[in-house]
Short mmCIF file of C-alpha atoms in Angstrom, two decimals:
data_model
loop_
_atom_site.label_atom_id
_atom_site.label_comp_id
_atom_site.label_asym_id
_atom_site.label_seq_id
_atom_site.Cartn_x
_atom_site.Cartn_y
_atom_site.Cartn_z
CA MET B 1 71.09 49.61 102.83
CA LYS B 2 72.67 53.08 103.09
CA THR B 3 71.47 54.14 99.63
CA LEU B 4 68.07 52.43 99.74
CA GLY B 5 65.20 54.93 99.99
CA ARG B 6 62.28 54.27 102.32
CA ASN B 7 59.91 54.14 99.36
CA SER B 8 62.18 51.86 97.34
CA VAL B 9 61.35 48.19 96.86
CA CYS B 10 62.83 46.23 99.76
CA TRP B 11 66.12 44.42 99.21
CA CYS B 12 64.63 41.10 100.39
CA GLY B 13 62.56 40.58 97.23
CA SER B 14 59.16 40.76 98.96
CA GLY B 15 57.95 43.42 96.54
CA LYS B 16 56.97 45.67 99.47
CA LYS B 17 58.29 49.15 100.07
CA TYR B 18 61.39 49.18 102.22
CA LYS B 19 59.73 51.24 104.96
CA TRP B 20 56.98 48.63 105.36
CA CYS B 21 59.33 45.67 105.26
CA HIS B 22 62.92 45.58 106.59
CA SER B 23 63.56 49.23 107.45
CA ASP B 24 62.90 48.88 111.20
CA PHE B 25 64.87 45.61 111.30
CA ASP B 26 67.89 47.18 109.61
CA ASP B 27 67.71 50.27 111.84
CA LYS B 28 67.79 48.06 114.93
CA LEU B 29 70.81 46.11 113.62
CA GLU B 30 72.61 49.37 112.92
CA CYS B 31 71.98 50.62 116.46
CA TYR B 32 73.45 47.44 117.89
CA ARG B 33 76.43 47.66 115.51
CA LEU B 34 77.16 51.24 116.61
CA SER B 35 77.02 50.12 120.24
CA GLY B 36 79.81 47.62 119.54
CA ALA B 37 77.76 44.42 119.20
CA ILE B 38 78.94 41.76 116.77
CA ILE B 39 76.36 41.56 113.98
CA PRO B 40 75.87 38.29 112.06
CA LYS B 41 76.33 38.28 108.29
CA SER B 42 73.96 36.62 105.84
CA VAL B 43 76.66 34.96 103.73
CA CYS B 44 80.36 34.24 103.51
CA THR B 45 82.13 35.79 100.52
CA SER B 46 85.58 34.44 99.68
CA VAL B 47 87.59 36.26 97.01
CA ASN B 48 90.54 34.87 95.02
CA ALA B 49 93.04 33.41 97.56
CA GLU B 50 90.40 33.26 100.30
CA VAL B 51 89.53 29.58 100.55
CA CYS B 52 86.35 29.94 102.61
CA HIS B 53 84.67 31.87 105.47
CA GLY B 54 85.41 35.24 103.87
CA ILE B 55 83.61 38.04 105.76
CA PRO B 56 81.59 40.52 103.65
CA SER B 57 82.91 44.06 103.94
CA SER B 58 82.10 47.41 102.33
CA GLU B 59 85.87 47.94 102.13
CA ILE B 60 86.37 45.03 99.73
CA VAL B 61 85.51 46.15 96.19
CA LEU B 62 85.37 43.47 93.52
CA LYS B 63 87.29 44.20 90.33
CA GLU B 64 87.62 42.78 86.84
CA GLY B 65 89.23 39.36 86.94
CA ASP B 66 88.28 38.42 90.50
CA ILE B 67 86.62 35.13 91.39
CA ILE B 68 84.34 34.93 94.41
CA ASN B 69 82.57 32.18 96.31
CA VAL B 70 79.21 33.09 97.88
CA ASP B 71 78.20 30.69 100.64
CA ALA B 72 74.65 31.00 101.99
CA SER B 73 72.46 29.05 104.38
CA THR B 74 68.88 29.21 105.61
CA ASN B 75 66.90 27.96 108.56
CA TYR B 76 63.34 26.93 107.72
CA LYS B 77 61.14 25.62 110.52
CA GLY B 78 64.19 24.41 112.39
CA TYR B 79 65.93 22.76 109.44
CA TYR B 80 69.16 24.09 107.98
CA SER B 81 70.41 24.32 104.41
CA ASP B 82 73.90 25.11 103.15
CA SER B 83 75.28 25.66 99.64
CA SER B 84 77.70 27.86 97.72
CA ARG B 85 78.78 28.69 94.21
CA MET B 86 81.46 30.60 92.34
CA PHE B 87 81.10 33.80 90.34
CA CYS B 88 83.58 35.28 87.86
CA ILE B 89 83.78 39.07 87.84
CA GLY B 90 84.00 40.30 84.27
CA ALA B 91 86.66 38.70 82.12
CA VAL B 92 88.83 36.39 84.21
CA SER B 93 92.07 34.72 83.18
CA LYS B 94 91.98 31.31 81.52
CA GLU B 95 93.77 29.90 84.56
CA LYS B 96 91.11 31.14 86.98
CA GLN B 97 88.26 30.03 84.72
CA ARG B 98 89.74 26.53 84.48
CA LEU B 99 90.07 26.42 88.28
CA VAL B 100 86.43 27.44 88.78
CA ASP B 101 85.24 24.92 86.18
CA THR B 102 87.30 22.13 87.75
CA ALA B 103 85.86 22.82 91.19
CA LYS B 104 82.34 22.62 89.75
CA GLU B 105 83.06 19.45 87.80
CA SER B 106 84.50 17.84 90.93
CA ILE B 107 81.04 18.12 92.47
CA SER B 108 79.63 16.09 89.57
CA LYS B 109 82.32 13.46 90.09
CA ALA B 110 81.42 13.31 93.78
CA LEU B 111 77.69 12.99 93.13
CA GLU B 112 78.34 9.96 90.95
CA GLN B 113 79.51 8.22 94.14
CA VAL B 114 76.51 9.11 96.32
CA ARG B 115 74.39 6.00 96.70
CA PRO B 116 73.01 3.90 99.55
CA TRP B 117 75.50 1.37 100.94
CA GLY B 118 78.47 3.18 99.47
CA PHE B 119 81.16 4.81 101.62
CA LEU B 120 81.99 8.46 102.26
CA GLY B 121 85.57 7.71 101.22
CA ASP B 122 84.27 7.05 97.70
CA ILE B 123 83.34 10.74 97.47
CA GLY B 124 86.72 11.98 98.66
CA GLN B 125 88.72 9.82 96.31
CA ALA B 126 86.60 10.78 93.29
CA ILE B 127 87.17 14.47 94.03
CA SER B 128 90.90 14.28 94.77
CA ASP B 129 91.64 12.00 91.80
CA PHE B 130 89.86 14.34 89.40
CA ALA B 131 91.42 17.55 90.74
CA CYS B 132 94.93 16.12 90.97
CA GLU B 133 94.76 14.84 87.39
CA ARG B 134 94.12 18.44 86.37
CA GLY B 135 97.10 19.69 88.34
CA TYR B 136 95.29 21.09 91.37
CA SER B 137 95.27 20.26 95.07
CA ILE B 138 92.42 19.76 97.54
CA VAL B 139 92.28 21.38 100.97
CA GLU B 140 92.53 18.58 103.53
CA GLU B 141 91.74 20.29 106.84
CA ILE B 142 88.26 21.51 105.88
CA GLY B 143 85.47 19.31 104.55
CA GLY B 144 81.75 18.83 104.25
CA HIS B 145 79.45 17.97 107.12
CA GLY B 146 76.14 16.51 108.12
CA ILE B 147 73.32 19.05 108.33
CA GLY B 148 69.73 19.07 109.47
CA LEU B 149 68.49 20.19 112.89
CA ALA B 150 71.95 21.68 113.51
CA PHE B 151 74.07 23.64 111.05
CA HIS B 152 77.12 21.40 111.45
CA GLU B 153 76.49 17.77 112.36
CA GLU B 154 78.33 14.49 112.04
CA PRO B 155 79.70 13.06 109.86
CA TRP B 156 82.68 15.07 108.64
CA ILE B 157 83.10 14.67 104.87
CA SER B 158 86.71 14.48 103.66
CA HIS B 159 87.38 15.49 100.06
CA VAL B 160 90.59 13.45 99.94
CA GLY B 161 89.20 10.15 101.22
CA LYS B 162 89.99 6.60 100.14
CA ARG B 163 87.45 4.47 98.32
CA GLY B 164 85.75 1.84 100.48
CA THR B 165 86.53 3.65 103.74
CA GLY B 166 84.70 6.03 106.02
CA MET B 167 81.11 6.01 107.19
CA LEU B 168 78.52 3.99 105.31
CA MET B 169 76.00 6.04 103.33
CA VAL B 170 72.43 5.00 104.14
CA PRO B 171 69.03 6.31 103.00
CA GLY B 172 68.01 9.40 104.96
CA MET B 173 71.50 10.83 105.50
CA ILE B 174 71.89 14.50 104.57
CA PHE B 175 75.30 16.12 104.20
CA THR B 176 77.23 18.70 102.21
CA ILE B 177 79.89 18.15 99.57
CA GLU B 178 82.07 21.26 99.26
CA PRO B 179 85.57 20.67 97.88
CA MET B 180 88.02 23.57 98.03
CA VAL B 181 90.28 23.31 94.98
CA ASN B 182 93.57 25.22 95.13
CA MET B 183 95.67 26.33 92.18
CA GLY B 184 98.78 25.80 94.27
CA THR B 185 99.60 24.01 97.50
CA THR B 186 97.02 22.44 99.82
CA ASP B 187 98.30 24.51 102.75
CA VAL B 188 95.95 27.12 104.24
CA TRP B 189 95.96 29.50 107.21
CA VAL B 190 93.33 31.25 109.32
CA ASP B 191 93.34 35.05 109.50
CA GLU B 192 94.72 36.05 112.91
CA VAL B 193 92.70 39.29 113.01
CA ASP B 194 89.17 37.99 112.47
CA GLY B 195 89.89 34.38 113.48
CA TRP B 196 87.64 33.10 110.72
CA THR B 197 88.75 33.76 107.12
CA VAL B 198 90.78 30.90 105.60
CA ARG B 199 93.38 31.73 102.93
CA THR B 200 95.91 29.81 100.84
CA VAL B 201 99.46 29.96 102.21
CA ASP B 202 101.01 30.62 98.80
CA GLY B 203 98.49 33.33 97.87
CA LYS B 204 97.25 31.44 94.82
CA PRO B 205 93.50 31.33 93.99
CA SER B 206 91.08 28.78 95.40
CA ALA B 207 87.62 27.80 94.15
CA GLN B 208 84.74 26.01 95.85
CA TRP B 209 81.23 24.83 95.06
CA GLU B 210 78.93 23.31 97.65
CA VAL B 211 75.81 21.16 97.45
CA GLN B 212 73.59 19.63 100.11
CA VAL B 213 72.44 16.12 99.30
CA LEU B 214 70.05 13.52 100.65
CA VAL B 215 70.88 9.84 100.25
CA THR B 216 67.79 8.03 98.94
CA GLU B 217 66.88 4.39 98.43
CA SER B 218 68.04 4.59 94.80
CA GLY B 219 70.70 7.29 94.80
CA TYR B 220 70.53 10.89 95.94
CA GLU B 221 68.48 14.08 95.85
CA ILE B 222 70.03 17.55 95.81
CA ILE B 223 68.48 19.62 98.61
CA ALA B 224 70.39 22.87 98.06
CA TYR B 225 72.73 24.01 95.27
#
């Protein structure tokens, strides 16, 4: 926002001039920030060895070869959404590209298991089997979640589950599937400074895609991708 002129088109995509749209809102946020208030971010941005919950910062400059997960959510009339996807910055290594592709393909494997009267463990086993066959590991401590009138609801969705176990999937359930695929070990740690950013212990890259799905009478519907 620092370089956006008042007569420029607003960053939000409304098509209005910035001064008639979000200028006052952004000025108010900046005043609170300068007073020491903690200001919410719009998205989480996790780069390379950051598994998830990366905090956007003007001090972090993306460079050629980086991979980044952008995780965004909305609240519309009291209902939440949640989804994320990976982006490759410029030319990335073959190893990173394969990791990103595997994480995305694991979502497809998971969706094949989403059906009424199936079990959540079916999803976890499909993901872990696929990723492990490719030589990767799946983060065990962090999983998907129910979502609707609250951002995080029950049930918790494990991405390393066992087929035929876990909660029964029934029509009307809405939850996220968001496997975190690591190039190295499954072990992760939480940043002690911000208490939020999750990173791989071995410093190797991690990739994640996230979808929000609704279980229907005949299968599923993707709500957010």
